[in-house]
Short mmCIF file of C-alpha atoms and ligand atoms in Angstrom, two decimals:
data_model
loop_
_atom_site.label_atom_id
_atom_site.label_comp_id
_atom_site.label_asym_id
_atom_site.label_seq_id
_atom_site.Cartn_x
_atom_site.Cartn_y
_atom_site.Cartn_z
CA UNK A 1 0.00 0.00 0.00
CA UNK A 2 2.88 2.37 0.74
CA UNK A 3 6.07 3.27 -1.08
CA UNK A 4 9.00 5.26 0.28
CA UNK A 5 9.97 6.55 -3.16
CA UNK A 6 7.50 9.41 -3.23
CA UNK A 7 9.11 12.74 -2.41
CA UNK A 8 6.29 15.28 -2.04
CA UNK A 9 5.60 16.84 1.38
CA UNK A 10 3.98 14.76 4.05
CA UNK A 11 0.23 15.27 3.90
CA UNK A 12 -1.83 15.47 7.08
CA UNK A 13 -5.57 15.76 7.55
CA UNK A 14 -6.67 17.35 10.81
CA UNK A 15 -10.37 17.00 11.59
CA UNK A 16 -11.46 19.80 13.89
CA UNK A 17 -10.42 23.39 14.55
CA UNK A 18 -10.44 23.78 18.33
CA UNK A 19 -7.35 24.53 20.36
CA UNK A 20 -5.70 21.14 19.88
CA UNK A 21 -6.35 20.96 16.12
CA UNK A 22 -5.10 24.48 15.47
CA UNK A 23 -2.05 24.17 17.74
CA UNK A 24 -1.20 20.81 16.15
CA UNK A 25 -1.54 22.27 12.65
CA UNK A 26 0.76 25.18 13.45
CA UNK A 27 3.40 22.82 14.86
CA UNK A 28 3.07 20.23 12.07
CA UNK A 29 3.08 22.84 9.30
CA UNK A 30 6.80 23.24 9.98
CA UNK A 31 7.42 19.94 8.18
CA UNK A 32 4.13 18.92 6.46
CA UNK A 33 1.11 20.29 4.67
CA UNK A 34 -1.95 20.23 6.89
CA UNK A 35 -5.58 20.51 5.86
CA UNK A 36 -7.97 21.34 8.68
CA UNK A 37 -11.57 20.28 8.11
CA UNK A 38 -14.34 21.78 10.23
CA UNK A 39 -18.03 21.10 9.84
CA UNK A 40 -18.88 24.63 11.02
CA UNK A 41 -17.19 27.93 10.54
CA UNK A 42 -14.22 28.72 12.70
CA UNK A 43 -14.08 29.74 15.51
CA UNK A 44 -17.02 27.54 16.59
CA UNK A 45 -15.60 24.83 18.85
CA UNK A 46 -15.75 23.61 22.42
CA UNK A 47 -12.42 25.20 23.29
CA UNK A 48 -13.70 28.58 22.11
CA UNK A 49 -16.24 28.37 24.94
CA UNK A 50 -13.66 27.44 27.61
CA UNK A 51 -14.14 30.03 30.29
CA UNK A 52 -11.70 28.93 32.99
CA UNK A 53 -8.19 28.73 31.62
CA UNK A 54 -5.15 26.49 31.49
CA UNK A 55 -3.90 24.80 34.65
CA UNK A 56 -0.14 24.79 35.29
CA UNK A 57 1.98 24.95 38.44
CA UNK A 58 3.39 28.47 37.94
CA UNK A 59 2.63 29.69 41.50
CA UNK A 60 5.46 30.35 44.00
CA UNK A 61 4.33 27.68 46.46
CA UNK A 62 3.10 25.29 43.81
CA UNK A 63 4.94 22.39 42.18
CA UNK A 64 4.59 19.78 39.46
CA UNK A 65 4.01 17.15 42.11
CA UNK A 66 1.09 19.07 43.73
CA UNK A 67 -0.56 19.44 40.33
CA UNK A 68 -0.01 15.76 39.55
CA UNK A 69 -1.43 14.83 42.95
CA UNK A 70 -4.59 16.94 42.48
CA UNK A 71 -5.11 15.48 38.99
CA UNK A 72 -4.78 11.91 40.27
CA UNK A 73 -7.18 12.56 43.16
CA UNK A 74 -9.81 14.04 40.83
CA UNK A 75 -9.38 11.07 38.46
CA UNK A 76 -10.46 8.68 41.26
CA UNK A 77 -7.72 6.12 40.72
CA UNK A 78 -8.21 5.68 36.99
CA UNK A 79 -5.64 8.15 35.63
CA UNK A 80 -2.63 6.99 33.66
CA UNK A 81 0.07 8.40 35.92
CA UNK A 82 2.69 8.41 33.18
CA UNK A 83 0.45 10.54 30.94
CA UNK A 84 -0.44 12.89 33.82
CA UNK A 85 3.23 13.37 34.67
CA UNK A 86 4.11 13.99 31.02
CA UNK A 87 1.31 16.56 30.65
CA UNK A 88 2.20 18.51 33.76
CA UNK A 89 5.94 18.37 33.18
CA UNK A 90 5.32 19.94 29.75
CA UNK A 91 2.70 22.45 30.89
CA UNK A 92 4.95 25.43 31.56
CA UNK A 93 6.81 25.01 28.27
CA UNK A 94 3.64 24.77 26.18
CA UNK A 95 1.96 27.75 27.87
CA UNK A 96 5.10 29.81 27.35
CA UNK A 97 5.02 28.72 23.70
CA UNK A 98 1.43 30.01 23.41
CA UNK A 99 2.74 33.33 24.74
CA UNK A 100 5.51 33.30 22.15
CA UNK A 101 2.82 32.76 19.53
CA UNK A 102 1.19 35.97 20.71
CA UNK A 103 -1.39 34.93 23.32
CA UNK A 104 -1.56 37.53 26.08
CA UNK A 105 -2.52 35.96 29.39
CA UNK A 106 -3.49 38.10 32.38
CA UNK A 107 -0.48 39.10 34.49
CA UNK A 108 -0.05 40.90 37.80
CA UNK A 109 1.96 44.09 38.42
CA UNK A 110 5.18 41.99 38.62
CA UNK A 111 4.42 40.47 35.21
CA UNK A 112 3.73 37.10 36.79
CA UNK A 113 0.71 35.10 35.60
CA UNK A 114 -2.48 36.08 37.43
CA UNK A 115 -3.45 32.61 38.68
CA UNK A 116 -7.04 31.79 39.54
CA UNK A 117 -8.45 28.81 41.41
CA UNK A 118 -11.00 26.12 40.51
CA UNK A 119 -12.51 23.05 42.17
CA UNK A 120 -10.14 20.27 43.23
CA UNK A 121 -6.97 22.40 42.93
CA UNK A 122 -4.83 22.76 46.06
CA UNK A 123 -3.19 25.92 44.69
CA UNK A 124 -4.07 28.90 42.51
CA UNK A 125 -2.80 27.71 39.13
CA UNK A 126 -5.19 28.66 36.35
CA UNK A 127 -3.52 30.83 33.73
CA UNK A 128 -6.30 32.78 32.07
CA UNK A 129 -7.49 35.72 30.01
CA UNK A 130 -10.33 37.18 32.06
CA UNK A 131 -13.21 34.70 31.71
CA UNK A 132 -12.75 34.06 28.00
CA UNK A 133 -9.46 32.16 27.77
CA UNK A 134 -10.65 29.73 25.10
CA UNK A 135 -11.89 32.50 22.84
CA UNK A 136 -8.70 34.54 23.07
CA UNK A 137 -6.35 31.56 22.54
CA UNK A 138 -8.42 30.27 19.62
CA UNK A 139 -8.61 33.66 17.92
CA UNK A 140 -4.82 33.95 18.04
CA UNK A 141 -4.29 30.41 16.72
CA UNK A 142 -6.84 30.91 13.93
CA UNK A 143 -5.03 34.03 12.83
CA UNK A 144 -1.72 32.14 12.67
CA UNK A 145 -3.23 29.11 10.93
CA UNK A 146 -5.08 31.17 8.33
CA UNK A 147 -1.86 32.95 7.42
CA UNK A 148 0.37 29.86 7.29
CA UNK A 149 1.35 28.79 3.77
CA UNK A 150 1.32 25.09 4.71
CA UNK A 151 -2.13 25.10 6.33
CA UNK A 152 -5.38 24.91 4.41
CA UNK A 153 -8.62 25.44 6.31
CA UNK A 154 -11.77 23.95 4.84
CA UNK A 155 -14.89 25.02 6.72
CA UNK A 156 -18.36 23.53 6.14
CA UNK A 157 -16.79 20.13 5.47
CA UNK A 158 -18.21 17.18 7.38
CA UNK A 159 -16.18 13.97 7.55
CA UNK A 160 -18.45 11.04 6.74
CA UNK A 161 -15.91 8.23 7.26
CA UNK A 162 -12.25 7.58 7.85
CA UNK A 163 -10.84 5.52 4.97
CA UNK A 164 -8.87 2.54 6.23
CA UNK A 165 -6.89 -0.34 4.76
CA UNK A 166 -5.36 -3.13 6.87
CA UNK A 167 -5.82 -1.28 10.17
CA UNK A 168 -4.24 1.88 8.75
CA UNK A 169 -6.06 5.08 8.06
CA UNK A 170 -5.29 6.47 4.62
CA UNK A 171 -7.70 9.37 4.37
CA UNK A 172 -11.23 10.56 4.88
CA UNK A 173 -14.43 10.75 2.92
CA UNK A 174 -15.74 14.28 3.23
CA UNK A 175 -19.07 15.95 2.52
CA UNK A 176 -19.08 19.60 1.53
CA UNK A 177 -22.17 20.69 3.45
CA UNK A 178 -22.79 23.67 1.19
CA UNK A 179 -22.52 22.03 -2.25
CA UNK A 180 -23.28 18.46 -1.09
CA UNK A 181 -20.35 17.12 -3.10
CA UNK A 182 -18.37 14.25 -1.60
CA UNK A 183 -14.65 13.85 -1.96
CA UNK A 184 -12.07 11.37 -0.70
CA UNK A 185 -8.94 13.02 0.61
CA UNK A 186 -5.98 10.64 0.99
CA UNK A 187 -3.19 11.52 3.38
CA UNK A 188 -0.32 9.88 5.24
CA UNK A 189 -1.65 10.92 8.65
CA UNK A 190 -5.12 11.71 9.97
CA UNK A 191 -5.55 13.55 13.26
CA UNK A 192 -8.86 13.57 15.07
CA UNK A 193 -9.39 16.80 16.98
CA UNK A 194 -13.17 16.81 16.88
CA UNK A 195 -13.90 17.81 20.48
CA UNK A 196 -16.60 16.32 22.67
CA UNK A 197 -20.24 15.33 22.80
CA UNK A 198 -21.96 17.54 25.39
CA UNK A 199 -24.79 18.11 22.95
CA UNK A 200 -25.97 14.56 23.60
CA UNK A 201 -27.59 15.95 26.77
CA UNK A 202 -30.55 18.28 27.31
CA UNK A 203 -28.58 20.59 29.59
CA UNK A 204 -25.03 21.04 28.40
CA UNK A 205 -22.39 23.74 28.31
CA UNK A 206 -21.16 22.92 24.80
CA UNK A 207 -21.84 24.51 21.41
CA UNK A 208 -24.34 22.69 19.15
CA UNK A 209 -21.46 21.23 17.12
CA UNK A 210 -20.34 18.97 20.01
CA UNK A 211 -22.12 15.88 18.69
CA UNK A 212 -19.48 13.20 19.23
CA UNK A 213 -18.45 12.89 15.57
CA UNK A 214 -14.87 11.86 16.34
CA UNK A 215 -15.83 9.09 18.75
CA UNK A 216 -18.21 7.58 16.20
CA UNK A 217 -15.72 7.91 13.31
CA UNK A 218 -12.89 6.30 15.30
CA UNK A 219 -15.11 3.53 16.61
CA UNK A 220 -16.34 2.69 13.10
CA UNK A 221 -12.69 2.62 11.96
CA UNK A 222 -11.97 0.02 14.63
CA UNK A 223 -10.01 2.20 17.10
CA UNK A 224 -9.88 1.18 20.74
CA UNK A 225 -12.16 3.32 22.89
CA UNK A 226 -11.77 3.93 26.63
CA UNK A 227 -13.61 5.33 29.64
CA UNK A 228 -16.62 6.54 27.65
CA UNK A 229 -18.92 6.21 30.67
CA UNK A 230 -17.25 9.15 32.39
CA UNK A 231 -19.30 12.19 31.42
CA UNK A 232 -18.44 15.18 33.55
CA UNK A 233 -21.31 17.46 34.58
CA UNK A 234 -20.39 21.04 35.38
CA UNK A 235 -22.28 22.29 38.42
CA UNK A 236 -23.05 25.80 37.26
CA UNK A 237 -24.64 26.51 33.92
CA UNK A 238 -26.95 29.52 33.88
CA UNK A 239 -30.50 28.16 34.17
CA UNK A 240 -32.69 29.48 31.38
CA UNK A 241 -36.13 27.84 31.36
CA UNK A 242 -36.37 27.77 27.57
CA UNK A 243 -32.72 26.78 27.11
CA UNK A 244 -32.10 29.88 25.00
CA UNK A 245 -28.33 29.61 25.46
CA UNK A 246 -25.64 27.44 27.07
CA UNK A 247 -23.90 29.91 29.37
CA UNK A 248 -21.27 28.45 31.64
CA UNK A 249 -20.70 30.20 34.95
CA UNK A 250 -17.04 29.39 35.40
CA UNK A 251 -15.87 27.56 38.48
CA UNK A 252 -13.41 30.44 38.83
CA UNK A 253 -16.39 32.48 40.12
CA UNK A 254 -16.67 30.00 43.00
CA UNK A 255 -12.87 30.06 43.24
CA UNK A 256 -13.18 33.81 43.84
CA UNK A 257 -15.70 33.28 46.67
CA UNK A 258 -19.17 32.73 45.20
CA UNK A 259 -21.24 30.07 46.99
CA UNK A 260 -23.90 27.60 45.96
CA UNK A 261 -27.12 28.15 47.89
CA UNK A 262 -30.62 26.74 48.06
CA UNK A 263 -33.86 28.72 47.87
CA UNK A 264 -33.58 29.49 51.59
CA UNK A 265 -30.17 31.07 50.88
CA UNK A 266 -28.41 28.27 52.79
CA UNK A 267 -24.95 27.05 51.71
CA UNK A 268 -25.92 23.40 51.38
CA UNK A 269 -22.61 22.04 50.03
CA UNK A 270 -20.91 21.78 53.45
CA UNK A 271 -23.43 19.02 54.25
CA UNK A 272 -21.76 16.96 51.54
CA UNK A 273 -18.05 17.90 51.47
CA UNK A 274 -15.55 19.87 53.54
CA UNK A 275 -14.54 21.88 50.45
CA UNK A 276 -18.12 23.18 50.17
CA UNK A 277 -18.91 24.80 46.81
CA UNK A 278 -15.40 23.98 45.57
CA UNK A 279 -15.62 20.24 46.13
CA UNK A 280 -14.85 18.01 43.11
CA UNK A 281 -17.37 18.49 40.33
CA UNK A 282 -18.93 15.03 40.46
CA UNK A 283 -19.74 15.48 44.14
CA UNK A 284 -21.11 18.99 43.66
CA UNK A 285 -23.27 17.92 40.69
CA UNK A 286 -24.73 14.92 42.57
CA UNK A 287 -25.35 16.97 45.71
CA UNK A 288 -27.11 19.62 43.65
CA UNK A 289 -29.32 16.98 42.07
CA UNK A 290 -30.30 15.76 45.53
CA UNK A 291 -31.07 19.28 46.70
CA UNK A 292 -33.07 20.02 43.56
CA UNK A 293 -35.10 16.85 44.06
CA UNK A 294 -35.62 17.78 47.72
CA UNK A 295 -36.80 21.28 46.79
CA UNK A 296 -38.80 20.05 43.78
CA UNK A 297 -36.98 22.64 41.70
CA UNK A 298 -35.22 22.63 38.33
CA UNK A 299 -32.41 24.86 39.56
CA UNK A 300 -30.41 26.12 42.55
CA UNK A 301 -28.53 29.35 43.10
CA UNK A 302 -25.02 30.71 42.87
CA UNK A 303 -24.49 33.70 45.12
CA UNK A 304 -21.72 35.87 43.70
CA UNK A 305 -22.91 39.10 45.33
CA UNK A 306 -20.00 39.08 47.80
CA UNK A 307 -17.59 39.65 44.88
CA UNK A 308 -19.07 43.08 44.23
CA UNK A 309 -19.87 44.77 40.96
CA UNK A 310 -16.31 45.93 40.17
CA UNK A 311 -14.68 42.51 40.53
CA UNK A 312 -17.45 40.84 38.55
CA UNK A 313 -17.15 43.40 35.78
CA UNK A 314 -13.33 43.40 35.76
CA UNK A 315 -12.60 39.69 36.18
CA UNK A 316 -15.71 38.03 34.78
CA UNK A 317 -16.98 40.41 32.10
CA UNK A 318 -18.45 37.67 29.91
CA UNK A 319 -20.43 36.13 32.77
CA UNK A 320 -21.50 39.51 34.19
CA UNK A 321 -22.78 40.67 30.80
CA UNK A 322 -24.37 37.32 29.90
CA UNK A 323 -26.37 37.47 33.16
CA UNK A 324 -27.29 41.10 32.44
CA UNK A 325 -28.61 40.03 29.05
CA UNK A 326 -31.13 37.88 30.91
CA UNK A 327 -31.95 40.64 33.42
CA UNK A 328 -29.84 39.21 36.23
CA UNK A 329 -27.60 41.63 38.10
CA UNK A 330 -25.13 39.13 39.54
CA UNK A 331 -23.69 41.76 41.89
CA UNK A 332 -27.07 42.17 43.60
CA UNK A 333 -28.99 38.92 43.18
CA UNK A 334 -28.34 35.20 43.13
CA UNK A 335 -27.90 33.47 39.75
CA UNK A 336 -30.10 30.45 38.93
CA UNK A 337 -27.85 27.55 38.00
CA UNK A 338 -28.23 23.93 36.91
CA UNK A 339 -25.62 21.17 36.47
CA UNK A 340 -25.01 20.42 32.80
CA UNK A 341 -23.07 17.91 30.71
CA UNK A 342 -19.68 19.47 30.12
CA UNK A 343 -16.88 17.10 29.18
CA UNK A 344 -16.31 13.49 28.08
CA UNK A 345 -13.36 12.20 30.14
CA UNK A 346 -12.89 9.12 27.94
CA UNK A 347 -12.52 8.76 24.20
CA UNK A 348 -10.25 7.25 21.59
CA UNK A 349 -7.45 5.51 23.48
CA UNK A 350 -4.01 6.98 22.73
CA UNK A 351 -0.48 6.59 23.92
CA UNK A 352 1.68 9.47 25.10
CA UNK A 353 2.39 10.49 21.48
CA UNK A 354 -1.37 10.72 20.79
CA UNK A 355 -1.25 7.61 18.57
CA UNK A 356 -4.41 5.50 18.49
CA UNK A 357 -4.66 1.75 17.94
CA UNK A 358 -5.22 2.38 14.20
CA UNK A 359 -1.97 3.03 12.31
CA UNK A 360 -1.46 6.62 11.19
CA UNK A 361 -4.51 7.80 13.16
CA UNK A 362 -3.86 10.26 15.99
CA UNK A 363 -6.35 11.75 18.45
CA UNK A 364 -5.90 14.94 20.45
CA UNK A 365 -8.04 17.11 22.71
CA UNK A 366 -11.37 16.03 24.15
CA UNK A 367 -11.95 13.23 21.63
CA UNK A 368 -8.80 11.49 22.88
CA UNK A 369 -8.39 9.41 25.99
CA UNK A 370 -4.75 9.89 26.94
CA UNK A 371 -5.64 8.72 30.44
CA UNK A 372 -4.94 12.06 32.11
CA UNK A 373 -8.51 12.54 33.31
CA UNK A 374 -9.28 9.07 34.63
CA UNK A 375 -12.84 8.96 35.93
CA UNK A 376 -13.15 12.72 36.46
CA UNK A 377 -11.24 15.61 34.94
CA UNK A 378 -9.59 18.23 37.10
CA UNK A 379 -10.83 21.69 36.07
CA UNK A 380 -8.78 23.50 33.41
CA UNK A 381 -6.71 20.44 32.61
CA UNK A 382 -8.43 20.12 29.24
CA UNK A 383 -6.93 23.03 27.29
CA UNK A 384 -3.66 21.91 28.83
CA UNK A 385 -4.13 18.35 27.58
CA UNK A 386 -5.11 19.75 24.18
CA UNK A 387 -1.91 21.73 23.68
CA UNK A 388 0.55 19.33 25.32
CA UNK A 389 -0.58 16.28 23.34
CA UNK A 390 -1.01 18.26 20.10
CA UNK A 391 2.64 19.19 20.53
CA UNK A 392 3.54 15.56 21.30
CA UNK A 393 1.67 14.34 18.20
CA UNK A 394 3.44 16.83 15.92
CA UNK A 395 6.78 15.90 17.43
CA UNK A 396 6.16 12.18 17.06
CA UNK A 397 5.08 12.52 13.41
CA UNK A 398 8.09 14.70 12.66
CA UNK A 399 10.48 12.12 14.06
CA UNK A 400 8.87 9.12 12.42
CA UNK A 401 9.81 7.66 9.04
CA UNK A 402 6.39 7.60 7.44
CA UNK A 403 6.15 5.79 4.12
CA UNK A 404 4.28 7.87 1.56
CA UNK A 405 0.99 6.63 0.20
CA UNK A 406 1.43 4.75 -3.08
CA UNK A 407 0.23 6.24 -6.35
CA UNK A 408 -2.21 3.31 -6.66
CA UNK A 409 -3.98 4.54 -3.54
CA UNK A 410 -3.98 8.13 -4.70
CA UNK A 411 -5.36 7.03 -8.06
CA UNK A 412 -8.48 5.89 -6.30
CA UNK A 413 -9.28 9.61 -5.98
CA UNK A 414 -12.99 9.90 -5.78
CA UNK A 415 -15.27 12.81 -6.27
CA UNK A 416 -19.04 12.96 -6.45
CA UNK A 417 -20.38 16.06 -8.10
CA UNK A 418 -22.63 18.42 -6.18
CA UNK A 419 -26.28 17.62 -6.50
CA UNK A 420 -29.50 19.31 -5.68
CA UNK A 421 -30.91 16.85 -3.23
CA UNK A 422 -33.95 17.19 -1.09
CA UNK A 423 -32.89 16.67 2.49
CA UNK A 424 -34.49 13.73 4.30
CA UNK A 425 -36.01 14.68 7.61
CA UNK A 426 -35.23 11.94 10.08
CA UNK A 427 -37.78 10.37 12.36
CA UNK A 428 -35.05 10.47 15.03
CA UNK A 429 -34.76 13.86 16.67
CA UNK A 430 -31.84 15.45 18.44
CA UNK A 431 -34.00 16.44 21.39
CA UNK A 432 -35.21 12.84 21.83
CA UNK A 433 -31.58 11.69 22.04
CA UNK A 434 -30.78 14.50 24.49
CA UNK A 435 -33.71 13.70 26.72
CA UNK A 436 -32.95 9.98 26.73
CA UNK A 437 -29.33 10.60 27.72
CA UNK A 438 -30.24 13.23 30.33
CA UNK A 439 -32.81 10.95 31.96
CA UNK A 440 -31.09 7.56 31.58
CA UNK A 441 -27.33 8.25 31.43
CA UNK A 442 -27.16 11.45 33.45
CA UNK A 443 -25.65 12.44 36.80
CA UNK A 444 -27.26 9.49 38.61
CA UNK A 445 -27.92 6.29 36.64
CA UNK A 446 -29.45 2.89 37.25
CA UNK A 447 -29.17 -0.41 35.36
CA UNK A 448 -32.79 -0.53 34.18
CA UNK A 449 -32.65 2.98 32.75
CA UNK A 450 -29.32 2.28 31.06
CA UNK A 451 -30.59 -0.97 29.55
CA UNK A 452 -33.70 0.70 28.24
CA UNK A 453 -31.55 3.48 26.70
CA UNK A 454 -29.44 0.82 25.02
CA UNK A 455 -32.52 -0.73 23.39
CA UNK A 456 -33.87 2.61 22.22
CA UNK A 457 -30.50 3.73 20.82
CA UNK A 458 -30.22 0.49 18.87
CA UNK A 459 -33.59 1.13 17.25
CA UNK A 460 -32.66 4.71 16.39
CA UNK A 461 -29.36 3.56 14.92
CA UNK A 462 -31.10 1.10 12.60
CA UNK A 463 -33.54 3.81 11.51
CA UNK A 464 -30.73 6.23 10.73
CA UNK A 465 -28.69 3.64 8.83
CA UNK A 466 -31.74 2.96 6.62
CA UNK A 467 -32.37 6.67 6.10
CA UNK A 468 -28.72 7.24 5.19
CA UNK A 469 -28.97 4.47 2.58
CA UNK A 470 -31.56 6.66 0.83
CA UNK A 471 -29.83 9.98 1.40
CA UNK A 472 -26.17 9.52 2.29
CA UNK A 473 -25.37 13.15 1.61
CA UNK A 474 -27.47 14.48 4.42
CA UNK A 475 -25.30 16.26 6.96
CA UNK A 476 -28.16 16.14 9.45
CA UNK A 477 -28.64 12.35 9.20
CA UNK A 478 -24.92 11.61 9.48
CA UNK A 479 -24.53 13.89 12.47
CA UNK A 480 -27.52 12.24 14.17
CA UNK A 481 -25.95 8.83 13.50
CA UNK A 482 -22.74 10.01 15.19
CA UNK A 483 -24.76 11.23 18.16
CA UNK A 484 -26.56 7.92 18.50
CA UNK A 485 -23.38 5.87 18.11
CA UNK A 486 -21.56 7.99 20.70
CA UNK A 487 -24.54 7.65 23.03
CA UNK A 488 -24.32 3.87 22.50
CA UNK A 489 -20.65 3.93 23.49
CA UNK A 490 -21.40 5.87 26.68
CA UNK A 491 -24.23 3.48 27.49
CA UNK A 492 -22.35 0.24 26.89
CA UNK A 493 -19.30 1.44 28.85
CA UNK A 494 -21.61 2.53 31.69
CA UNK A 495 -23.42 -0.82 31.71
CA UNK A 496 -20.08 -2.61 31.90
CA UNK A 497 -18.79 -0.63 34.87
CA UNK A 498 -19.67 -2.49 38.01
CA UNK A 499 -18.53 0.05 40.62
CA UNK A 500 -19.17 3.75 41.01
CA UNK A 501 -16.14 5.83 40.15
CA UNK A 502 -15.72 9.56 39.59
CA UNK A 503 -18.45 10.86 37.32
CA UNK A 504 -20.10 7.45 36.83
CA UNK A 505 -22.65 6.91 39.57
CA UNK A 506 -25.32 4.22 39.36
CA UNK A 507 -27.82 3.45 42.10
CA UNK A 508 -28.62 -0.11 43.02
CA UNK A 509 -32.16 -1.23 42.31
C1 LIG B 1 -14.89 26.48 34.22
O1 LIG B 1 -14.39 27.57 33.97
O2 LIG B 1 -15.59 26.30 35.19
C2 LIG B 1 -14.65 25.37 33.29
C3 LIG B 1 -13.25 25.01 33.26
C4 LIG B 1 -13.09 23.58 32.90
O3 LIG B 1 -14.07 22.87 32.78
O4 LIG B 1 -11.95 23.14 32.78
#
């Protein structure tokens, strides 16, 4: 299939344009040509919405070993210690590299990083840019990628399948969602950087594009998957009764002193954990659910009034203004909040170089399971994981002798002309999937509910496969199939886990 005689530049496909995809592309473009495919327009991605920041042990009294320790504790015994150590040992270098690339993090008067605090961290160690770190980092990386001669960015392109031969990936079959043409793009390396799947749940903090595409693609290509049952729920999404928007109230607001309260203005979290409102996320989310059930309410409250108007406006301008938009003055009144699906801790299993079990296929960012999060991710370790392992992937590819694809493979070049096709409306709806996952695979689970979800998802999958046979060029149908298949992965991993760990919590019946 491969020949080493070809001399043209190494060709890499990167699927996804969040922080890990963009950072990878910039690093890999030093020695390869990289095409980034995104189904939406940039900058839409999960990382763009990251409000907290990037965790790293920059503080005077902090150390690599404290950060490693906190990460392992959050991960509830299921972290890969080697991967955690690698990530944290490389954190300072990679964040400094982002600075060199032009990202301007908040600094104090001594030009030291202004470090904030989030749940589960023993020290202040979140490097940030106000409360919009993801947006600022992404905007800088997009600027660099768009202006790089070796990077091509193709927006509105949805990857239908990875093309494989003999357990090696050799390209991707891609639907142009505007013209509905399909094209096979062959390349020596394919990198999945597709982000997460929060949109599988009714309440979630993710953008609508987080539909689990990468998990489904990798699974269909035969990649080993890991830890898919561990869905992290963030305790504080702004509660909007009609779900007009997914506005995350960063944990950094609690880190700065805001407290979770019930309708009687009581700080209920100390009943459950000595760290109160800053206890690990899984514990806070479960405790909130209990309190909500007890109160018969769909939400609880975050009291940030003690921070005062100036601090809220200066340090959390996005959150302050987002609340204002919905007539909430967070400096004077409590904010209604609800726990929401936030992050998939598992994913496509990778080694420390971000290699998957399929040759030439790499996975980075949320879609990957490097093992650093175990059963529960420590806050603000995700952008960190994204950049450190994107860097590791680029480095590994650079140092590998990769045989070029043979002409015979490239000759299979395939293109289907655009067509005017009437879109099939599926009988499976996104909100049905979200409701099923929220009710049956949510914060608290039970075997009967999980089993019944498994049956329903199987039926929906069969329906979608039949519908796609009629109209394979439908972006909507293929995205729904990815959602259902990712939901099936979460469900089957959850059914197979026999003990409660981290974010997976099932009640006995
Ligand atoms: C937050 O700011 O609360 C989210 C940070 C994270 O999930 O890592």
